[in-house]
Short mmCIF file of C-alpha atoms and ligand atoms in Angstrom, two decimals:
data_model
loop_
_atom_site.label_atom_id
_atom_site.label_comp_id
_atom_site.label_asym_id
_atom_site.label_seq_id
_atom_site.Cartn_x
_atom_site.Cartn_y
_atom_site.Cartn_z
CA UNK A 18 0.00 0.00 0.00
CA UNK A 19 1.62 3.23 -1.17
CA UNK A 20 1.61 6.29 1.20
CA UNK A 21 1.43 9.71 -0.60
CA UNK A 22 2.79 12.91 1.01
CA UNK A 23 0.28 14.61 3.33
CA UNK A 24 1.72 18.16 3.42
CA UNK A 25 -1.09 20.78 3.53
CA UNK A 26 -3.92 18.38 2.70
CA UNK A 27 -7.16 18.79 4.67
CA UNK A 28 -7.75 15.80 6.97
CA UNK A 29 -11.36 14.76 7.64
CA UNK A 30 -12.01 12.70 10.80
CA UNK A 31 -15.16 10.57 10.79
CA UNK A 32 -16.31 9.18 14.15
CA UNK A 33 -18.57 6.14 14.61
CA UNK A 34 -19.68 4.36 17.78
CA UNK A 35 -19.62 5.49 21.40
CA UNK A 36 -18.55 8.57 23.35
CA UNK A 37 -15.13 6.96 23.91
CA UNK A 38 -14.57 7.01 20.16
CA UNK A 39 -15.68 10.67 20.10
CA UNK A 40 -13.02 11.34 22.73
CA UNK A 41 -10.31 9.45 20.81
CA UNK A 42 -11.14 11.35 17.60
CA UNK A 43 -10.88 14.63 19.52
CA UNK A 44 -7.44 13.65 20.85
CA UNK A 45 -6.33 12.70 17.30
CA UNK A 46 -7.60 16.06 15.98
CA UNK A 47 -5.84 17.94 18.80
CA UNK A 48 -2.57 16.22 17.90
CA UNK A 49 -2.98 16.99 14.17
CA UNK A 50 -3.82 20.62 14.88
CA UNK A 51 -0.75 20.93 17.13
CA UNK A 52 1.27 19.67 14.16
CA UNK A 53 -0.14 22.47 12.02
CA UNK A 54 -2.43 20.19 10.03
CA UNK A 55 -5.77 21.40 8.68
CA UNK A 56 -8.30 19.05 10.27
CA UNK A 57 -12.09 18.90 10.09
CA UNK A 58 -14.72 16.65 11.69
CA UNK A 59 -17.14 14.91 9.36
CA UNK A 60 -16.74 17.40 6.58
CA UNK A 61 -14.99 17.45 3.20
CA UNK A 62 -11.28 16.57 3.18
CA UNK A 63 -8.51 15.31 0.89
CA UNK A 64 -7.66 12.57 3.37
CA UNK A 65 -10.20 10.74 5.54
CA UNK A 66 -9.63 8.87 8.77
CA UNK A 67 -12.57 6.69 9.84
CA UNK A 68 -12.68 5.92 13.58
CA UNK A 69 -14.75 2.74 13.58
CA UNK A 70 -16.89 0.77 16.05
CA UNK A 71 -16.69 -3.03 16.29
CA UNK A 72 -18.99 -3.70 19.26
CA UNK A 73 -22.05 -5.50 17.89
CA UNK A 74 -23.60 -6.42 14.53
CA UNK A 75 -25.37 -3.13 13.71
CA UNK A 76 -22.36 -1.05 14.66
CA UNK A 77 -20.02 -3.24 12.63
CA UNK A 78 -22.29 -2.99 9.61
CA UNK A 79 -22.38 0.80 9.87
CA UNK A 80 -18.57 0.92 10.08
CA UNK A 81 -18.11 -1.31 7.03
CA UNK A 82 -20.64 0.70 5.01
CA UNK A 83 -18.84 3.93 5.91
CA UNK A 84 -15.47 2.49 4.85
CA UNK A 85 -16.97 1.32 1.53
CA UNK A 86 -18.52 4.76 1.00
CA UNK A 87 -15.16 6.51 1.32
CA UNK A 88 -13.32 3.89 -0.73
CA UNK A 89 -15.84 4.53 -3.53
CA UNK A 90 -15.25 8.28 -3.14
CA UNK A 91 -11.51 7.60 -3.43
CA UNK A 92 -12.05 5.53 -6.58
CA UNK A 93 -14.06 8.44 -7.96
CA UNK A 94 -11.08 10.70 -7.16
CA UNK A 95 -12.98 12.74 -4.52
CA UNK A 96 -10.62 11.83 -1.68
CA UNK A 97 -6.93 10.92 -2.00
CA UNK A 98 -6.37 8.58 0.95
CA UNK A 99 -8.57 6.56 3.29
CA UNK A 100 -7.26 5.44 6.68
CA UNK A 101 -9.24 3.28 9.12
CA UNK A 102 -8.74 3.11 12.88
CA UNK A 103 -10.78 2.24 15.99
CA UNK A 104 -12.41 -0.94 17.30
CA UNK A 105 -13.49 -2.64 14.06
CA UNK A 106 -9.97 -2.20 12.65
CA UNK A 107 -8.44 -3.48 15.90
CA UNK A 108 -10.65 -6.55 15.91
CA UNK A 109 -10.76 -7.53 12.23
CA UNK A 110 -7.61 -6.06 10.64
CA UNK A 111 -6.50 -9.16 8.65
CA UNK A 112 -10.06 -9.71 7.31
CA UNK A 113 -10.46 -6.03 6.41
CA UNK A 114 -7.11 -5.92 4.59
CA UNK A 115 -8.26 -8.94 2.57
CA UNK A 116 -11.88 -7.79 2.00
CA UNK A 117 -11.35 -4.03 1.45
CA UNK A 118 -7.76 -3.67 0.15
CA UNK A 119 -8.38 -0.14 -1.25
CA UNK A 120 -7.99 1.37 2.22
CA UNK A 121 -4.50 2.92 2.45
CA UNK A 122 -3.82 1.66 5.97
CA UNK A 123 -5.59 0.05 8.94
CA UNK A 124 -4.67 0.98 12.54
CA UNK A 125 -5.54 -0.46 15.95
CA UNK A 126 -7.04 1.34 18.96
CA UNK A 127 -3.60 1.97 20.45
CA UNK A 128 -1.80 3.04 17.26
CA UNK A 129 -2.20 6.82 17.57
CA UNK A 130 1.53 7.61 17.15
CA UNK A 131 1.73 5.34 14.06
CA UNK A 132 -1.43 6.85 12.56
CA UNK A 133 -0.08 10.36 13.13
CA UNK A 134 3.16 9.37 11.40
CA UNK A 135 1.18 8.27 8.33
CA UNK A 136 -0.53 11.67 8.41
CA UNK A 137 2.83 13.45 8.47
CA UNK A 138 2.57 14.39 12.16
CA UNK A 139 4.47 13.54 15.34
CA UNK A 140 2.84 12.39 18.57
CA UNK A 141 3.28 15.19 21.11
CA UNK A 142 3.40 13.81 24.67
CA UNK A 143 3.29 17.32 26.12
CA UNK A 144 -0.27 17.83 24.86
CA UNK A 145 -1.89 16.52 28.06
CA UNK A 146 -5.60 17.22 27.83
CA UNK A 147 -5.31 19.10 24.54
CA UNK A 148 -8.02 18.07 22.08
CA UNK A 149 -10.47 19.49 19.57
CA UNK A 150 -13.85 19.19 21.27
CA UNK A 151 -16.51 18.18 18.75
CA UNK A 152 -19.48 18.35 21.15
CA UNK A 153 -21.29 21.69 21.71
CA UNK A 154 -18.72 23.88 23.50
CA UNK A 155 -20.51 23.86 26.89
CA UNK A 156 -20.13 20.11 27.49
CA UNK A 157 -17.38 17.59 26.87
CA UNK A 158 -16.61 13.95 27.54
CA UNK A 159 -13.73 13.13 29.89
CA UNK A 160 -12.40 9.58 29.38
CA UNK A 161 -10.85 8.60 32.72
CA UNK A 162 -9.50 5.19 31.71
CA UNK A 163 -9.05 2.94 28.70
CA UNK A 164 -9.81 -0.77 28.37
CA UNK A 165 -11.54 -3.17 30.76
CA UNK A 166 -10.57 -6.02 33.11
CA UNK A 167 -14.09 -7.41 33.45
CA UNK A 168 -14.96 -10.88 32.02
CA UNK A 169 -18.51 -10.17 30.79
CA UNK A 170 -19.14 -13.11 28.52
CA UNK A 171 -21.10 -11.26 25.80
CA UNK A 172 -18.67 -8.38 25.45
CA UNK A 173 -15.97 -7.93 22.80
CA UNK A 174 -14.69 -4.61 24.18
CA UNK A 175 -11.71 -6.05 26.08
CA UNK A 176 -10.67 -7.73 22.80
CA UNK A 177 -10.57 -4.30 21.14
CA UNK A 178 -9.55 -2.01 23.96
CA UNK A 179 -7.31 -4.23 26.11
CA UNK A 180 -6.86 -4.14 29.87
CA UNK A 181 -7.98 -1.26 32.12
CA UNK A 182 -5.51 1.64 32.22
CA UNK A 183 -6.53 4.60 34.44
CA UNK A 184 -5.40 8.12 33.53
CA UNK A 185 -3.66 9.83 36.48
CA UNK A 186 -5.85 12.22 38.48
CA UNK A 187 -3.35 15.05 37.87
CA UNK A 188 -3.69 14.74 34.09
CA UNK A 189 -7.49 14.63 34.29
CA UNK A 190 -7.57 17.76 36.45
CA UNK A 191 -5.29 19.58 33.98
CA UNK A 192 -7.59 18.44 31.15
CA UNK A 193 -10.69 19.63 33.03
CA UNK A 194 -9.07 23.03 33.69
CA UNK A 195 -8.23 23.43 29.99
CA UNK A 196 -11.76 22.46 28.99
CA UNK A 197 -13.24 24.91 31.50
CA UNK A 198 -11.09 27.69 30.03
CA UNK A 199 -12.62 26.83 26.63
CA UNK A 200 -16.12 27.32 28.05
CA UNK A 201 -17.00 23.75 29.07
CA UNK A 202 -19.44 23.75 31.99
CA UNK A 203 -20.52 20.09 31.97
CA UNK A 204 -18.05 17.21 32.16
CA UNK A 205 -19.35 13.77 31.25
CA UNK A 206 -17.08 11.14 32.78
CA UNK A 207 -16.75 8.02 30.63
CA UNK A 208 -14.81 4.74 30.64
CA UNK A 209 -15.57 1.12 29.89
CA UNK A 210 -16.04 0.66 33.65
CA UNK A 211 -16.04 3.98 35.51
CA UNK A 212 -16.14 2.41 38.97
CA UNK A 213 -12.96 0.40 38.34
CA UNK A 214 -11.01 3.65 38.10
CA UNK A 215 -7.73 3.70 39.97
CA UNK A 216 -7.44 0.01 40.87
CA UNK A 217 -4.44 -0.36 38.56
CA UNK A 218 -2.79 2.98 39.35
CA UNK A 219 -3.63 3.57 43.04
CA UNK A 220 -4.46 -0.01 44.05
CA UNK A 221 -7.88 1.25 45.21
CA UNK A 222 -11.13 2.50 43.68
CA UNK A 223 -10.33 6.19 43.23
CA UNK A 224 -13.37 7.59 41.41
CA UNK A 225 -14.34 9.41 44.62
CA UNK A 226 -10.88 10.99 44.94
CA UNK A 227 -11.04 12.09 41.32
CA UNK A 228 -14.48 13.66 41.79
CA UNK A 229 -13.32 15.61 44.86
CA UNK A 230 -10.56 17.12 42.69
CA UNK A 231 -12.77 17.82 39.68
CA UNK A 232 -15.38 19.71 41.75
CA UNK A 233 -12.66 22.26 42.58
CA UNK A 234 -12.11 23.14 38.90
CA UNK A 235 -13.43 26.64 38.33
CA UNK A 236 -16.01 26.94 35.57
CA UNK A 237 -17.12 23.30 35.70
CA UNK A 238 -20.68 23.28 37.06
CA UNK A 239 -21.96 19.81 36.27
CA UNK A 240 -20.12 16.50 36.46
CA UNK A 241 -21.99 13.46 35.15
CA UNK A 242 -21.19 9.77 35.62
CA UNK A 243 -21.56 7.23 32.83
CA UNK A 244 -20.78 3.47 32.62
CA UNK A 245 -20.68 2.49 36.28
CA UNK A 246 -20.53 -1.24 37.07
CA UNK A 247 -22.70 -2.94 39.74
CA UNK A 248 -20.11 -5.21 41.35
CA UNK A 249 -17.79 -3.53 43.89
CA UNK A 250 -19.57 -0.20 43.52
CA UNK A 251 -17.59 2.41 45.54
CA UNK A 252 -20.15 3.76 48.02
CA UNK A 253 -18.07 6.87 48.80
CA UNK A 254 -19.17 8.02 45.35
CA UNK A 255 -22.81 8.03 46.53
CA UNK A 256 -21.86 10.32 49.43
CA UNK A 257 -20.16 12.68 46.97
CA UNK A 258 -23.17 12.67 44.59
CA UNK A 259 -25.37 13.50 47.62
CA UNK A 260 -23.16 16.26 49.04
CA UNK A 261 -21.43 17.87 46.07
CA UNK A 262 -23.86 20.12 44.13
CA UNK A 263 -21.61 20.03 41.04
CA UNK A 264 -21.91 16.24 40.76
CA UNK A 265 -25.24 15.60 39.04
CA UNK A 266 -27.82 13.45 40.81
CA UNK A 267 -27.47 11.04 37.97
CA UNK A 268 -25.86 7.68 37.42
CA UNK A 269 -25.63 5.52 34.33
CA UNK A 270 -25.15 1.88 35.36
CA UNK A 271 -25.68 -0.80 32.68
CA UNK A 272 -27.16 -3.82 34.54
CA UNK A 273 -27.81 -5.94 31.46
CA UNK A 274 -30.26 -8.40 33.10
CA UNK A 275 -31.77 -9.42 36.47
CA UNK A 276 -32.18 -13.19 36.26
CA UNK A 277 -29.47 -14.71 38.46
CA UNK A 278 -28.74 -17.66 36.14
CA UNK A 279 -28.29 -15.34 33.16
CA UNK A 280 -26.21 -12.88 35.19
CA UNK A 281 -24.00 -15.86 36.04
CA UNK A 282 -23.77 -16.95 32.38
CA UNK A 283 -22.97 -13.34 31.50
CA UNK A 284 -20.16 -13.42 34.09
CA UNK A 285 -21.42 -10.23 35.70
CA UNK A 286 -20.38 -11.26 39.22
CA UNK A 287 -23.75 -10.31 40.68
CA UNK A 288 -27.27 -11.67 41.23
CA UNK A 289 -30.93 -10.60 41.34
CA UNK A 290 -30.73 -9.98 45.08
CA UNK A 291 -27.39 -8.14 45.01
CA UNK A 292 -28.53 -5.89 42.18
CA UNK A 293 -31.70 -4.94 44.02
CA UNK A 294 -29.72 -4.30 47.19
CA UNK A 295 -27.45 -1.91 45.30
CA UNK A 296 -30.40 -0.07 43.74
CA UNK A 297 -32.04 0.21 47.18
CA UNK A 298 -28.76 1.68 48.49
CA UNK A 299 -28.76 4.24 45.67
CA UNK A 300 -32.32 5.30 46.50
CA UNK A 301 -31.74 5.37 50.22
CA UNK A 302 -28.56 7.48 49.95
CA UNK A 303 -29.56 9.79 47.06
CA UNK A 304 -33.37 9.66 46.84
CA UNK A 305 -33.83 11.91 43.80
CA UNK A 306 -30.92 10.53 41.81
CA UNK A 307 -31.87 9.66 38.20
CA UNK A 308 -30.81 6.08 37.44
CA UNK A 309 -30.10 5.15 33.83
CA UNK A 310 -29.55 1.53 32.90
CA UNK A 311 -29.04 -0.63 29.83
CA UNK A 312 -30.44 -4.14 29.35
CA UNK A 313 -29.75 -6.99 26.95
CA UNK A 314 -32.57 -9.30 25.80
CA UNK A 315 -32.16 -12.60 23.99
CA UNK A 316 -28.97 -13.79 25.70
CA UNK A 317 -28.54 -17.57 25.19
CA UNK A 318 -30.92 -19.40 27.52
CA UNK A 319 -33.28 -16.45 28.03
CA UNK A 320 -36.55 -18.34 28.26
CA UNK A 321 -39.90 -16.53 28.19
CA UNK A 322 -40.04 -17.01 31.95
CA UNK A 323 -36.62 -15.38 32.50
CA UNK A 324 -37.61 -12.53 30.20
CA UNK A 325 -40.88 -12.00 32.11
CA UNK A 326 -38.84 -11.89 35.34
CA UNK A 327 -36.84 -9.00 33.88
CA UNK A 328 -39.96 -7.25 32.57
CA UNK A 329 -41.64 -7.42 36.01
CA UNK A 330 -38.42 -6.10 37.55
CA UNK A 331 -38.39 -3.12 35.14
CA UNK A 332 -42.02 -2.47 36.15
CA UNK A 333 -41.05 -2.58 39.87
CA UNK A 334 -37.79 -0.62 39.68
CA UNK A 335 -39.19 2.22 37.52
CA UNK A 336 -35.83 3.36 36.15
CA UNK A 337 -35.64 7.01 35.15
CA UNK A 338 -33.82 6.23 31.91
CA UNK A 339 -33.46 2.88 30.17
CA UNK A 340 -31.99 1.51 26.95
CA UNK A 341 -32.50 -2.07 25.74
CA UNK A 342 -30.56 -4.02 23.09
CA UNK A 343 -30.75 -7.42 21.43
CA UNK A 344 -27.98 -9.86 22.30
CA UNK A 345 -25.34 -10.03 19.54
CA UNK A 346 -23.47 -13.35 19.23
CA UNK A 347 -19.87 -12.10 19.06
CA UNK A 348 -17.03 -14.42 18.07
CA UNK A 349 -14.11 -14.74 20.50
CA UNK A 350 -16.28 -13.70 23.44
CA UNK A 351 -16.74 -16.42 26.08
CA UNK A 352 -20.51 -16.51 25.42
CA UNK A 353 -19.79 -17.52 21.81
CA UNK A 354 -19.62 -21.19 22.86
CA UNK A 355 -23.26 -20.97 23.97
CA UNK A 356 -26.08 -21.66 21.48
CA UNK A 357 -27.62 -18.39 20.26
CA UNK A 358 -31.04 -19.96 20.85
CA UNK A 359 -33.38 -16.96 20.95
CA UNK A 360 -34.69 -16.18 17.43
CA UNK A 361 -33.92 -12.64 16.18
CA UNK A 362 -37.61 -11.73 15.86
CA UNK A 363 -38.19 -12.80 19.48
CA UNK A 364 -35.21 -10.68 20.60
CA UNK A 365 -36.65 -7.66 18.77
CA UNK A 366 -40.15 -8.25 20.15
CA UNK A 367 -38.69 -8.36 23.68
CA UNK A 368 -36.90 -5.03 23.15
CA UNK A 369 -40.20 -3.53 22.04
CA UNK A 370 -42.02 -4.93 25.08
CA UNK A 371 -39.44 -3.46 27.46
CA UNK A 372 -39.32 -0.08 25.71
CA UNK A 373 -43.12 0.14 25.57
CA UNK A 374 -43.24 -0.45 29.32
CA UNK A 375 -40.43 2.08 29.86
CA UNK A 376 -42.23 4.73 27.78
CA UNK A 377 -45.20 4.46 30.12
CA UNK A 378 -42.98 4.64 33.23
CA UNK A 379 -41.12 7.63 31.80
CA UNK A 380 -44.42 9.38 31.00
CA UNK A 381 -45.73 8.81 34.53
CA UNK A 382 -42.47 10.04 36.09
CA UNK A 383 -42.47 13.12 33.87
CA UNK A 384 -46.04 14.00 34.97
CA UNK A 385 -44.69 14.27 38.53
CA UNK A 386 -42.31 17.03 37.35
CA UNK A 387 -45.11 19.37 36.18
CA UNK A 388 -45.24 22.55 38.26
CA UNK A 389 -41.67 22.10 39.55
CA UNK A 390 -38.72 24.31 38.59
CA UNK A 391 -35.37 22.88 37.46
CA UNK A 392 -32.01 24.37 36.59
CA UNK A 393 -31.47 23.51 32.94
CA UNK A 394 -28.65 23.92 30.45
CA UNK A 395 -29.58 24.71 26.83
CA UNK A 396 -27.91 22.77 24.03
CA UNK A 397 -29.51 24.22 20.89
CA UNK A 398 -32.47 25.90 19.27
CA UNK A 399 -34.62 23.62 17.14
CA UNK A 400 -37.55 25.04 15.18
CA UNK A 401 -39.68 27.04 17.64
CA UNK A 402 -38.05 25.61 20.73
CA UNK A 403 -34.95 26.03 22.84
CA UNK A 404 -33.81 22.50 23.71
CA UNK A 405 -32.27 21.94 27.11
CA UNK A 406 -31.68 19.34 29.80
CA UNK A 407 -32.00 19.03 33.55
CA UNK A 408 -29.21 17.49 35.64
CA UNK A 409 -31.14 14.21 35.26
CA UNK A 410 -30.53 14.11 31.50
CA UNK A 411 -27.40 13.31 29.55
CA UNK A 412 -27.02 14.65 25.98
CA UNK A 413 -28.39 12.59 23.08
CA UNK A 414 -29.70 9.67 25.19
CA UNK A 415 -32.11 11.13 27.76
CA UNK A 416 -35.08 13.50 28.05
CA UNK A 417 -35.10 17.09 26.85
CA UNK A 418 -36.71 20.27 28.17
CA UNK A 419 -38.42 22.31 25.45
CA UNK A 420 -39.04 26.04 25.92
CA UNK A 421 -41.07 27.90 23.25
CA UNK A 422 -38.86 30.44 21.50
CA UNK A 423 -41.49 32.92 20.36
CA UNK A 424 -41.66 34.83 23.67
CA UNK A 425 -38.44 33.79 25.41
CA UNK A 426 -34.75 34.24 24.68
CA UNK A 427 -32.28 31.72 26.09
CA UNK A 428 -28.52 31.61 25.50
CA UNK A 429 -27.17 28.31 24.18
CA UNK A 430 -24.66 26.83 26.59
CA UNK A 431 -26.07 28.78 29.55
CA UNK A 432 -28.13 27.67 32.54
CA UNK A 433 -31.65 28.91 33.23
CA UNK A 434 -34.38 28.03 35.73
CA UNK A 435 -37.37 26.47 33.97
CA UNK A 436 -40.81 25.72 35.41
CA UNK A 437 -42.28 22.56 33.86
CA UNK A 438 -45.75 23.17 32.40
CA UNK A 439 -46.46 19.86 30.61
CA UNK A 440 -44.79 16.54 29.86
CA UNK A 441 -44.69 13.65 27.40
CA UNK A 442 -42.83 10.32 27.51
CA UNK A 443 -39.38 11.73 26.85
CA UNK A 444 -39.91 15.49 26.63
CA UNK A 445 -40.76 18.14 29.20
CA UNK A 446 -42.19 21.53 28.21
CA UNK A 447 -41.53 24.57 30.31
CA UNK A 448 -41.26 28.32 30.74
CA UNK A 449 -38.48 30.57 31.95
CA UNK A 450 -38.86 31.51 35.62
S1 SF4 B 108 -17.67 -3.92 31.97
FE1 SF4 B 108 -18.27 -5.76 30.87
S2 SF4 B 108 -19.70 -4.98 29.33
FE2 SF4 B 108 -18.54 -3.24 30.05
S3 SF4 B 108 -16.79 -3.03 28.65
FE3 SF4 B 108 -16.14 -4.29 30.38
S4 SF4 B 108 -16.44 -6.39 29.71
FE4 SF4 B 108 -17.67 -5.06 28.38
#
């Protein structure tokens, strides 16, 4: 595969997959910019770098289609070079080289210096926390660790991201300070397993220590926690959520299922009883905390009875936010030896059943917010509405607060107190107080 000179070519970064990929693309763009390269995000460029996702079927398909799209554009002479990085490339490099040879080069998830070299740039170690933020300027993701040590049997992420490596607290504080100087007010903490943070570096769970440092960063007003893990949950974090106003009363904790046999087969290290005990602890310590979770239906051995157990549990627990996905039979995961015995149409029907139930729960919970006033941050204006969020809502995945624009003016990226006047399943309507 020939490599042409990069020089002053415009480099277009295309990001697929999760917020961790968004973060990695931002770091890559920060490095390129520091090397004097012209870099854009999902725009027109002479050279394209596709940061792929290789998690489950749908995501893999989207990544492959995007690669093919840009290879066709290259064959039409619209782009000069196509580079591919990220999880799909890490996981399937030999197959991709064979199947789509027109890509100039494939890189793994830990090949940033090599990728930069191919783009005519040098990796700059001194750029701690420097990146080109692609989210609206008032919020940004902060990836606190890479990789995962957990053995979840359905999950291919450790195959693509390797073992857990925590970023030192000092570096994360420097990064947060730089982001705050750029106008970031909301930090969204992400990792594969947020609650594992520090075990490698400090030989203890140090998410609490990190939070107590981040709340001192001037300009940061909201800190949000995503991707917590149920087993070994550090309870000091609950105290901090309760006592630190900057730490949102919000936790995202994928629980995946509730049936003890399936949790065992999933190698989640927990059970029905332990999960409920943890949720009860959450509600006892931080009563108005919004709990977001993610569930998998159709895991091998999920009988109708086991599914109904989970559905009844969702009805009882009344999560504030919930996402549900069909099990994807991923090669090289430990669950791959199990028979993928739940038909696809049954998996999809079960997702619908859960999400129908959750829509009703979300509607009922939103009715309880009518008449109350919440501090909201506004992300954008859409049609006749300003679109914002309460501290109980993460961008792109949770509820929004809609304020009519015809008789109100709200600044994007600023906070405002909003009184809720009406509510639907996933949207609240309100007026400026
Ligand atoms: S915690 Fe489990 S599901 Fe999450 S990334 Fe790690 S192995 Fe995958």
